[in-house]
Amino acid sequence: MAQTNSFHRLFLMALCSMLCTRTMSLPAVAAYSVRSGTVETDGKGDWEQSLSINDMETLKLLYDIIARPKRHADGLFTSGYSKLLGQLSAKDYLESLIAKRVSNDLLEDQFPVKHQSDAVFTDNYSRYGKQMAIKKYLKSALSNKRR
């Protein structure tokens, strides 16, 4: 147990020292304007005089993170929000379908549709009957004139 505990302490100390030395090698950022998204400096500092390739990559990464466009964050929010709304509407629709299936109101909802289709059939049948009556009358009227 003591050996594991000392290993954890040693590992934690090495990690902290590595992070601290890495952070101390970065240049200090003067002021960051949230509205304009730019970094303001006082002028040329010591860090601009001699930079290695590794330092340049670190600085580029640091300033890319700081100057990340606001539109990107807005796009991420909009994308996540629209996915959430889509999931909620799909959930509501599914719940309404399940509620209709479970309840006996599904049969009651079909009665108005059946009633309307019966009315349409009756209307069409009565028109057909009237047309047949007119044809029969005209046929009998024309046959009486011929005699």
PDB file of C-alpha atoms in Angstrom:
ATOM      1  CA  MET A   1       0.000   0.000   0.000  1.00  0.00           C
ATOM      2  CA  ALA A   2       2.814   2.381   0.879  1.00  0.00           C
ATOM      3  CA  GLN A   3       4.591   1.652  -2.400  1.00  0.00           C
ATOM      4  CA  THR A   4       1.435   2.403  -4.434  1.00  0.00           C
ATOM      5  CA  ASN A   5       0.832   5.584  -2.475  1.00  0.00           C
ATOM      6  CA  SER A   6       4.396   6.801  -3.042  1.00  0.00           C
ATOM      7  CA  PHE A   7       4.094   5.974  -6.744  1.00  0.00           C
ATOM      8  CA  HIS A   8       0.946   8.103  -6.982  1.00  0.00           C
ATOM      9  CA  ARG A   9       2.665  10.980  -5.189  1.00  0.00           C
ATOM     10  CA  LEU A  10       5.693  10.755  -7.468  1.00  0.00           C
ATOM     11  CA  PHE A  11       3.505  10.637 -10.566  1.00  0.00           C
ATOM     12  CA  LEU A  12       1.408  13.597  -9.384  1.00  0.00           C
ATOM     13  CA  MET A  13       4.530  15.629  -8.603  1.00  0.00           C
ATOM     14  CA  ALA A  14       6.038  14.892 -12.031  1.00  0.00           C
ATOM     15  CA  LEU A  15       2.789  15.823 -13.758  1.00  0.00           C
ATOM     16  CA  CYS A  16       2.470  19.102 -11.863  1.00  0.00           C
ATOM     17  CA  SER A  17       6.076  20.079 -12.521  1.00  0.00           C
ATOM     18  CA  MET A  18       5.679  19.328 -16.225  1.00  0.00           C
ATOM     19  CA  LEU A  19       2.503  21.410 -16.473  1.00  0.00           C
ATOM     20  CA  CYS A  20       3.970  24.299 -14.492  1.00  0.00           C
ATOM     21  CA  THR A  21       7.148  24.522 -16.559  1.00  0.00           C
ATOM     22  CA  ARG A  22       5.139  24.261 -19.778  1.00  0.00           C
ATOM     23  CA  THR A  23       2.795  27.033 -18.657  1.00  0.00           C
ATOM     24  CA  MET A  24       5.605  29.297 -17.510  1.00  0.00           C
ATOM     25  CA  SER A  25       7.248  29.093 -20.931  1.00  0.00           C
ATOM     26  CA  LEU A  26       4.160  30.582 -22.609  1.00  0.00           C
ATOM     27  CA  PRO A  27       4.002  34.349 -23.040  1.00  0.00           C
ATOM     28  CA  ALA A  28       1.668  36.328 -20.869  1.00  0.00           C
ATOM     29  CA  VAL A  29      -1.499  37.435 -22.607  1.00  0.00           C
ATOM     30  CA  ALA A  30      -2.171  41.094 -21.868  1.00  0.00           C
ATOM     31  CA  ALA A  31      -5.849  41.775 -22.493  1.00  0.00           C
ATOM     32  CA  TYR A  32      -8.471  39.929 -24.421  1.00  0.00           C
ATOM     33  CA  SER A  33     -11.401  41.822 -25.836  1.00  0.00           C
ATOM     34  CA  VAL A  34     -14.494  39.628 -25.862  1.00  0.00           C
ATOM     35  CA  ARG A  35     -16.426  41.848 -28.252  1.00  0.00           C
ATOM     36  CA  SER A  36     -13.810  42.225 -30.956  1.00  0.00           C
ATOM     37  CA  GLY A  37     -12.137  38.865 -30.400  1.00  0.00           C
ATOM     38  CA  THR A  38      -8.644  40.345 -30.587  1.00  0.00           C
ATOM     39  CA  VAL A  39      -5.686  40.261 -28.242  1.00  0.00           C
ATOM     40  CA  GLU A  40      -4.178  43.593 -27.265  1.00  0.00           C
ATOM     41  CA  THR A  41      -0.499  43.772 -26.305  1.00  0.00           C
ATOM     42  CA  ASP A  42       1.682  46.600 -25.058  1.00  0.00           C
ATOM     43  CA  GLY A  43       4.174  46.243 -27.864  1.00  0.00           C
ATOM     44  CA  LYS A  44       7.112  43.987 -28.579  1.00  0.00           C
ATOM     45  CA  GLY A  45       7.972  41.705 -25.732  1.00  0.00           C
ATOM     46  CA  ASP A  46      10.895  39.433 -24.978  1.00  0.00           C
ATOM     47  CA  TRP A  47       9.018  36.447 -26.360  1.00  0.00           C
ATOM     48  CA  GLU A  48       9.065  37.867 -29.899  1.00  0.00           C
ATOM     49  CA  GLN A  49      12.854  38.007 -30.134  1.00  0.00           C
ATOM     50  CA  SER A  50      13.784  34.330 -30.404  1.00  0.00           C
ATOM     51  CA  LEU A  51      11.156  31.658 -30.807  1.00  0.00           C
ATOM     52  CA  SER A  52      11.737  28.036 -31.620  1.00  0.00           C
ATOM     53  CA  ILE A  53       9.437  26.025 -33.900  1.00  0.00           C
ATOM     54  CA  ASN A  54       7.944  24.260 -30.899  1.00  0.00           C
ATOM     55  CA  ASP A  55       7.198  27.603 -29.246  1.00  0.00           C
ATOM     56  CA  MET A  56       5.629  28.901 -32.466  1.00  0.00           C
ATOM     57  CA  GLU A  57       3.328  25.874 -32.645  1.00  0.00           C
ATOM     58  CA  THR A  58       2.379  26.333 -29.001  1.00  0.00           C
ATOM     59  CA  LEU A  59       1.659  30.031 -29.528  1.00  0.00           C
ATOM     60  CA  LYS A  60      -0.377  29.316 -32.642  1.00  0.00           C
ATOM     61  CA  LEU A  61      -2.431  26.761 -30.735  1.00  0.00           C
ATOM     62  CA  LEU A  62      -2.898  29.159 -27.823  1.00  0.00           C
ATOM     63  CA  TYR A  63      -4.033  32.084 -29.977  1.00  0.00           C
ATOM     64  CA  ASP A  64      -6.269  29.857 -32.123  1.00  0.00           C
ATOM     65  CA  ILE A  65      -8.062  28.819 -28.958  1.00  0.00           C
ATOM     66  CA  ILE A  66      -8.350  32.402 -27.714  1.00  0.00           C
ATOM     67  CA  ALA A  67      -9.449  33.900 -31.013  1.00  0.00           C
ATOM     68  CA  ARG A  68     -11.992  31.179 -31.795  1.00  0.00           C
ATOM     69  CA  PRO A  69     -14.836  32.746 -33.717  1.00  0.00           C
ATOM     70  CA  LYS A  70     -18.051  33.467 -31.918  1.00  0.00           C
ATOM     71  CA  ARG A  71     -20.021  32.087 -34.860  1.00  0.00           C
ATOM     72  CA  HIS A  72     -18.601  28.630 -34.221  1.00  0.00           C
ATOM     73  CA  ALA A  73     -19.989  28.606 -30.696  1.00  0.00           C
ATOM     74  CA  ASP A  74     -23.329  29.896 -31.978  1.00  0.00           C
ATOM     75  CA  GLY A  75     -23.373  27.171 -34.613  1.00  0.00           C
ATOM     76  CA  LEU A  76     -22.674  24.484 -32.038  1.00  0.00           C
ATOM     77  CA  PHE A  77     -25.467  25.798 -29.829  1.00  0.00           C
ATOM     78  CA  THR A  78     -27.931  26.014 -32.721  1.00  0.00           C
ATOM     79  CA  SER A  79     -27.070  22.513 -33.889  1.00  0.00           C
ATOM     80  CA  GLY A  80     -27.498  21.015 -30.441  1.00  0.00           C
ATOM     81  CA  TYR A  81     -30.700  22.945 -29.804  1.00  0.00           C
ATOM     82  CA  SER A  82     -32.276  21.866 -33.101  1.00  0.00           C
ATOM     83  CA  LYS A  83     -31.377  18.226 -32.376  1.00  0.00           C
ATOM     84  CA  LEU A  84     -33.006  18.550 -28.963  1.00  0.00           C
ATOM     85  CA  LEU A  85     -36.170  20.072 -30.431  1.00  0.00           C
ATOM     86  CA  GLY A  86     -36.328  17.329 -33.051  1.00  0.00           C
ATOM     87  CA  GLN A  87     -36.026  14.649 -30.403  1.00  0.00           C
ATOM     88  CA  LEU A  88     -38.704  16.287 -28.255  1.00  0.00           C
ATOM     89  CA  SER A  89     -41.145  16.586 -31.145  1.00  0.00           C
ATOM     90  CA  ALA A  90     -40.516  12.962 -32.151  1.00  0.00           C
ATOM     91  CA  LYS A  91     -41.081  11.905 -28.546  1.00  0.00           C
ATOM     92  CA  ASP A  92     -44.350  13.869 -28.345  1.00  0.00           C
ATOM     93  CA  TYR A  93     -45.564  12.389 -31.629  1.00  0.00           C
ATOM     94  CA  LEU A  94     -44.728   8.868 -30.497  1.00  0.00           C
ATOM     95  CA  GLU A  95     -46.484   9.400 -27.171  1.00  0.00           C
ATOM     96  CA  SER A  96     -49.598  10.676 -28.948  1.00  0.00           C
ATOM     97  CA  LEU A  97     -49.633   7.604 -31.207  1.00  0.00           C
ATOM     98  CA  ILE A  98     -49.247   5.298 -28.231  1.00  0.00           C
ATOM     99  CA  ALA A  99     -52.000   7.123 -26.347  1.00  0.00           C
ATOM    100  CA  LYS A 100     -54.375   6.751 -29.305  1.00  0.00           C
ATOM    101  CA  ARG A 101     -53.598   3.086 -29.668  1.00  0.00           C
ATOM    102  CA  VAL A 102     -54.042   2.374 -25.970  1.00  0.00           C
ATOM    103  CA  SER A 103     -57.280   4.291 -25.565  1.00  0.00           C
ATOM    104  CA  ASN A 104     -60.577   3.254 -27.047  1.00  0.00           C
ATOM    105  CA  ASP A 105     -60.928   6.684 -28.607  1.00  0.00           C
ATOM    106  CA  LEU A 106     -59.383   5.294 -31.781  1.00  0.00           C
ATOM    107  CA  LEU A 107     -62.682   3.648 -32.683  1.00  0.00           C
ATOM    108  CA  GLU A 108     -64.613   6.800 -31.804  1.00  0.00           C
ATOM    109  CA  ASP A 109     -62.319   8.831 -34.055  1.00  0.00           C
ATOM    110  CA  GLN A 110     -63.200   6.574 -36.990  1.00  0.00           C
ATOM    111  CA  PHE A 111     -66.967   7.183 -36.683  1.00  0.00           C
ATOM    112  CA  PRO A 112     -66.968  10.699 -38.212  1.00  0.00           C
ATOM    113  CA  VAL A 113     -64.942   9.449 -41.184  1.00  0.00           C
ATOM    114  CA  LYS A 114     -67.291   6.494 -41.650  1.00  0.00           C
ATOM    115  CA  HIS A 115     -70.307   8.766 -41.327  1.00  0.00           C
ATOM    116  CA  GLN A 116     -68.953  11.102 -44.016  1.00  0.00           C
ATOM    117  CA  SER A 117     -68.159   8.233 -46.373  1.00  0.00           C
ATOM    118  CA  ASP A 118     -71.700   6.899 -45.852  1.00  0.00           C
ATOM    119  CA  ALA A 119     -73.103  10.329 -46.708  1.00  0.00           C
ATOM    120  CA  VAL A 120     -71.014  10.531 -49.887  1.00  0.00           C
ATOM    121  CA  PHE A 121     -72.160   7.051 -50.932  1.00  0.00           C
ATOM    122  CA  THR A 122     -75.809   7.927 -50.289  1.00  0.00           C
ATOM    123  CA  ASP A 123     -75.490  11.154 -52.281  1.00  0.00           C
ATOM    124  CA  ASN A 124     -73.898   9.365 -55.240  1.00  0.00           C
ATOM    125  CA  TYR A 125     -76.499   6.589 -55.118  1.00  0.00           C
ATOM    126  CA  SER A 126     -79.391   9.049 -55.083  1.00  0.00           C
ATOM    127  CA  ARG A 127     -77.917  10.899 -58.100  1.00  0.00           C
ATOM    128  CA  TYR A 128     -77.558   7.594 -59.920  1.00  0.00           C
ATOM    129  CA  GLY A 129     -81.164   6.708 -59.096  1.00  0.00           C
ATOM    130  CA  LYS A 130     -82.380  10.086 -60.430  1.00  0.00           C
ATOM    131  CA  GLN A 131     -80.403   9.618 -63.647  1.00  0.00           C
ATOM    132  CA  MET A 132     -81.890   6.155 -64.141  1.00  0.00           C
ATOM    133  CA  ALA A 133     -85.401   7.529 -63.521  1.00  0.00           C
ATOM    134  CA  ILE A 134     -84.834  10.283 -66.098  1.00  0.00           C
ATOM    135  CA  LYS A 135     -83.541   7.761 -68.642  1.00  0.00           C
ATOM    136  CA  LYS A 136     -86.546   5.519 -68.014  1.00  0.00           C
ATOM    137  CA  TYR A 137     -88.952   8.456 -68.380  1.00  0.00           C
ATOM    138  CA  LEU A 138     -87.291   9.663 -71.593  1.00  0.00           C
ATOM    139  CA  LYS A 139     -87.279   6.145 -72.988  1.00  0.00           C
ATOM    140  CA  SER A 140     -90.975   5.701 -72.243  1.00  0.00           C
ATOM    141  CA  ALA A 141     -91.808   9.167 -73.582  1.00  0.00           C
ATOM    142  CA  LEU A 142     -89.936   8.534 -76.824  1.00  0.00           C
ATOM    143  CA  SER A 143     -91.456   5.087 -77.247  1.00  0.00           C
ATOM    144  CA  ASN A 144     -95.010   6.479 -76.805  1.00  0.00           C
ATOM    145  CA  LYS A 145     -94.449   9.040 -79.571  1.00  0.00           C
ATOM    146  CA  ARG A 146     -93.384   6.382 -82.039  1.00  0.00           C
ATOM    147  CA  ARG A 147     -96.603   4.373 -81.768  1.00  0.00           C
TER     148      ARG A 147
END
